[in-house]
mmCIF file of C-alpha atoms and ligand atoms in Angstrom:
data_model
loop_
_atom_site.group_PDB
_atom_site.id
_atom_site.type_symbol
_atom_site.label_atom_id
_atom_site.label_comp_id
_atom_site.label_asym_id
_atom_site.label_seq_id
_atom_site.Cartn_x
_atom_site.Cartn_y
_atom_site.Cartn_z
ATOM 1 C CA UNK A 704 7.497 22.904 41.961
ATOM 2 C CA UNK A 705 10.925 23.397 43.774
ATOM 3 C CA UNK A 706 13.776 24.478 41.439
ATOM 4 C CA UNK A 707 16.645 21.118 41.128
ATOM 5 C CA UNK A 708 18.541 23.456 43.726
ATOM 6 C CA UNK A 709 16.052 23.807 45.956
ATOM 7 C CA UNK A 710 15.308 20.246 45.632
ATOM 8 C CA UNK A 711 18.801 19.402 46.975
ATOM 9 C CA UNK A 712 18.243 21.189 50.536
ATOM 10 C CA UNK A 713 14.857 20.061 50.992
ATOM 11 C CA UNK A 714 16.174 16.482 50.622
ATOM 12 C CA UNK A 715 19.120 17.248 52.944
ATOM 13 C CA UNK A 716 16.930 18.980 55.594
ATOM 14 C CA UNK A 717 14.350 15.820 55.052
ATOM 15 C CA UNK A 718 17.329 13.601 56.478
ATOM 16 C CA UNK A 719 18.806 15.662 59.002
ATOM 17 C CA UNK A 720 15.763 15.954 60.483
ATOM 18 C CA UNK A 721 15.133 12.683 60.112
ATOM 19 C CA UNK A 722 18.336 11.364 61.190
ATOM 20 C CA UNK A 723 18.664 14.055 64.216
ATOM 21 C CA UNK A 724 15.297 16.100 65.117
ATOM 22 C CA UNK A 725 16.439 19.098 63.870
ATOM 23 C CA UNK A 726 18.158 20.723 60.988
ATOM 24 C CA UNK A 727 20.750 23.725 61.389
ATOM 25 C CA UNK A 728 22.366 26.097 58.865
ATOM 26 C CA UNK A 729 25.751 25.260 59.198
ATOM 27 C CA UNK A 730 24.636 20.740 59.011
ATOM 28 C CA UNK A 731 23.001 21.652 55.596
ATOM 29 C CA UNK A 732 26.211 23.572 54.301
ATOM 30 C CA UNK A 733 28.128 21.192 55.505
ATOM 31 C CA UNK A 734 26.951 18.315 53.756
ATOM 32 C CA UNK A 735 26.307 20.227 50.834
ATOM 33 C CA UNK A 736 29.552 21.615 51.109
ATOM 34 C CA UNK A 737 28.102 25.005 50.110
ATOM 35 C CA UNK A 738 29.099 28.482 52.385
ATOM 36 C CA UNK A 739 26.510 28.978 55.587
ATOM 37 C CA UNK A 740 24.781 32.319 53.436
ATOM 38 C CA UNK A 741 23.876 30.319 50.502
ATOM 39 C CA UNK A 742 22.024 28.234 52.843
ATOM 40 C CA UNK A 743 20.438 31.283 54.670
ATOM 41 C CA UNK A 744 19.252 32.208 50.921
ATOM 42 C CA UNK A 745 17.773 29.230 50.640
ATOM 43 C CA UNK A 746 15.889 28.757 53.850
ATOM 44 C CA UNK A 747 14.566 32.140 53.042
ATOM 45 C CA UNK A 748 13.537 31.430 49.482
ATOM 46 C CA UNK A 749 12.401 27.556 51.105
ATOM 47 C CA UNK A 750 10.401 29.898 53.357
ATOM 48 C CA UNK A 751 9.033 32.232 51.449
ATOM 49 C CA UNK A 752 7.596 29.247 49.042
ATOM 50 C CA UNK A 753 6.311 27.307 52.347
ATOM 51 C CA UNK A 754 8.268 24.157 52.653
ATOM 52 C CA UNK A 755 10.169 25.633 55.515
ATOM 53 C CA UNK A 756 9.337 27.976 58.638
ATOM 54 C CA UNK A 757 12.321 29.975 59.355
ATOM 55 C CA UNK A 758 12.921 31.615 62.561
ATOM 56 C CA UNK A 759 15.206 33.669 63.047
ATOM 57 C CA UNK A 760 18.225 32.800 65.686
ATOM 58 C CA UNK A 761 16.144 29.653 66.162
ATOM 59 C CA UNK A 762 16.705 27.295 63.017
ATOM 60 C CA UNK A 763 14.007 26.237 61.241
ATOM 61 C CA UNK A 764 11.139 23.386 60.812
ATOM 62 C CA UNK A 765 9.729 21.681 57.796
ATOM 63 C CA UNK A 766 6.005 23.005 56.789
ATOM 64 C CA UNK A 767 3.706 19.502 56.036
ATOM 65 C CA UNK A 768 4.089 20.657 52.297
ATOM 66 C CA UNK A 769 7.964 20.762 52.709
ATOM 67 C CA UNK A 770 7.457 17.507 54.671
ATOM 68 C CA UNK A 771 5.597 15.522 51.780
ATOM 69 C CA UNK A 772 7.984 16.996 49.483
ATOM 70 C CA UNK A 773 11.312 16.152 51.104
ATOM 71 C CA UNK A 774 10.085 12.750 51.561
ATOM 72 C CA UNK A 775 9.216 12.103 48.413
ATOM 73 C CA UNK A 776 12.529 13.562 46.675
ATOM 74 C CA UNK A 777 14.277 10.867 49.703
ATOM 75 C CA UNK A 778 12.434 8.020 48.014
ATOM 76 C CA UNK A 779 13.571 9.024 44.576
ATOM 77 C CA UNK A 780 17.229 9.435 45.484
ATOM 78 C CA UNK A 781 17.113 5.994 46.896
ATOM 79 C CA UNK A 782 14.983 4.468 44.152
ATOM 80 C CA UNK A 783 17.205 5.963 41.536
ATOM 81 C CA UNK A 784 20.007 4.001 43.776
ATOM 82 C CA UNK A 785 18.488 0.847 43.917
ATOM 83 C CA UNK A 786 17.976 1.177 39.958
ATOM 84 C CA UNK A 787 21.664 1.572 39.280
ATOM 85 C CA UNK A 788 22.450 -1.028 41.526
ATOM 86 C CA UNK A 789 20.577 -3.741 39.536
ATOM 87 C CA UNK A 790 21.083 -2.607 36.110
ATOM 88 C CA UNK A 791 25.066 -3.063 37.319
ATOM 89 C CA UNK A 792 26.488 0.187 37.575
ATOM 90 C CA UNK A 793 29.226 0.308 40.232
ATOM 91 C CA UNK A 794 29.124 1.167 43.686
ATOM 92 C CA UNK A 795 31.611 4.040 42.751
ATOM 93 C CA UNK A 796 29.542 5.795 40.444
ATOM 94 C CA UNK A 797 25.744 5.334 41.984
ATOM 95 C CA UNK A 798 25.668 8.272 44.340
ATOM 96 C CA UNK A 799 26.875 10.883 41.504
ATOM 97 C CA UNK A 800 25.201 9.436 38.911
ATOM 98 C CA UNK A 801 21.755 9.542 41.226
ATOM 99 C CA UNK A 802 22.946 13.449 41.871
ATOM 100 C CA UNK A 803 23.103 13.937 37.901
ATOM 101 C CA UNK A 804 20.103 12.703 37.063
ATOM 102 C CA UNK A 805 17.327 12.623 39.709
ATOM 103 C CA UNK A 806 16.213 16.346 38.800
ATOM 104 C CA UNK A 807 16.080 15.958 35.220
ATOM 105 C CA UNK A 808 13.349 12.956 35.035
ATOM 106 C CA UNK A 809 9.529 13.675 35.005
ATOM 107 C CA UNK A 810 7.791 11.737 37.998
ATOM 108 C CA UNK A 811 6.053 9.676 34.651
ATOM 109 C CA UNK A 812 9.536 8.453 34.280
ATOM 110 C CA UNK A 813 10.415 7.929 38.159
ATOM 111 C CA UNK A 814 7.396 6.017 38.448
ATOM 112 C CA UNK A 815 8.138 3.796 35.597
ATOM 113 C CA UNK A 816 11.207 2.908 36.194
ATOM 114 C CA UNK A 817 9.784 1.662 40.316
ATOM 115 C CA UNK A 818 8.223 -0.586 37.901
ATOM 116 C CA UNK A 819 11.509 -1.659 36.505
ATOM 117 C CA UNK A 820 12.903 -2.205 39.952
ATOM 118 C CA UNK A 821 10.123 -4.028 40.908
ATOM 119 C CA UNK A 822 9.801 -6.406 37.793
ATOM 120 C CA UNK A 823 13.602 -7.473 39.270
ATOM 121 C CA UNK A 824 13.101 -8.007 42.602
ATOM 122 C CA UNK A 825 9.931 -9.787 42.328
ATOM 123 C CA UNK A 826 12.572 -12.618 40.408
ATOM 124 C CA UNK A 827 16.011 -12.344 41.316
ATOM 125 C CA UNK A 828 16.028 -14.464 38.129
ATOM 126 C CA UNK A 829 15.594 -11.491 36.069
ATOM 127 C CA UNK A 830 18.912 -10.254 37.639
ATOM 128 C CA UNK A 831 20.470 -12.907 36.512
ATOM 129 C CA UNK A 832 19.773 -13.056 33.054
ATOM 130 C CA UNK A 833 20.250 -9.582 33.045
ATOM 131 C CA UNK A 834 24.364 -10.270 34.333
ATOM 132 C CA UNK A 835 24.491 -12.806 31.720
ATOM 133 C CA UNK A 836 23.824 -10.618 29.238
ATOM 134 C CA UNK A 837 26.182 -8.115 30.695
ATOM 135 C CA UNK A 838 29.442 -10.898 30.759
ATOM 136 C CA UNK A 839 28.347 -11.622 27.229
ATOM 137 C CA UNK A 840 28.623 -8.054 26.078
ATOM 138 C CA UNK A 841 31.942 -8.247 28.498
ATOM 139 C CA UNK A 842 33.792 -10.819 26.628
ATOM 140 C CA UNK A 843 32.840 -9.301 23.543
ATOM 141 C CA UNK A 844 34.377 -5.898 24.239
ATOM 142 C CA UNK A 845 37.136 -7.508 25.756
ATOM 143 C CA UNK A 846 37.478 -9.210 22.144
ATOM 144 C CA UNK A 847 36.995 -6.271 19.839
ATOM 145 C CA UNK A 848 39.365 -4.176 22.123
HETATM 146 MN MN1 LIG B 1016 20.041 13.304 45.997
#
């Protein structure tokens, strides 16, 4: 299993390459905001444990492994969104909060809480309830404080 770190480029090289055919050293620092040789490192290291082929003076391309791997970590990143979004959390905090947490869960817990996300969206009803219970507990701060 990729380390959380390693995690973080493969999911960044996933999109680049998905957004523009290729990935290069200095698009992955830059949206990690990370210095050019700590993404050499990693490419090396991403390399040497087969998720990337690294060439030299030539960039690199994902292996089917690193493929499979950096789509799967896309799909958690976004489900992990989509959670926050419904359970209320604000638009301000969903991207860090996803960063914080999405390599700390087991894929047990991933998976359960698709369910979660589902159970919602099958019934926007559920949504609402679930705000109703939110501008209950509201007002009730609001009171106390
Ligand atoms: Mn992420």
């Amino acid at each position: 299993m990729p380390t959380p770190s390693m995690e973080d480029y493969l999911e960044r090289i996933y999109l680049l390459i998905e957004d523009k055919g290729y990935a290069r050293v200095s698009d992955i620092a830059e949206a990690l905001d990370v210095h050019p040789s700590s993404v050499t490192k990693m490419v090396q290291k991403l390399d040497q444990t087969e998720y990337v082929i690294y060439e030299k003076y030539r960039g690199f391309v994902l292996t089917p492994k690193g493929k499979k791997v950096g789509k799967r970590l896309v799909y958690r990143h976004d489900l992990l969104e989509e959670f926050m979004r419904i359970i209320g959390v604000s638009n301000e905090n969903i991207y860090q909060d996803v960063e914080g947490i999405e390599h700390h869960l087991s894929w047990d817990a991933i998976d359960r809480i698709g369910d979660l996300v589902q159970y919602f969206e099958e019934d926007k009803n559920r949504v609402e309830i679930l705000r109703k219970v939110q501008k209950k507990n509201e007002t009730e701060n609001n009171k106390i404080n």
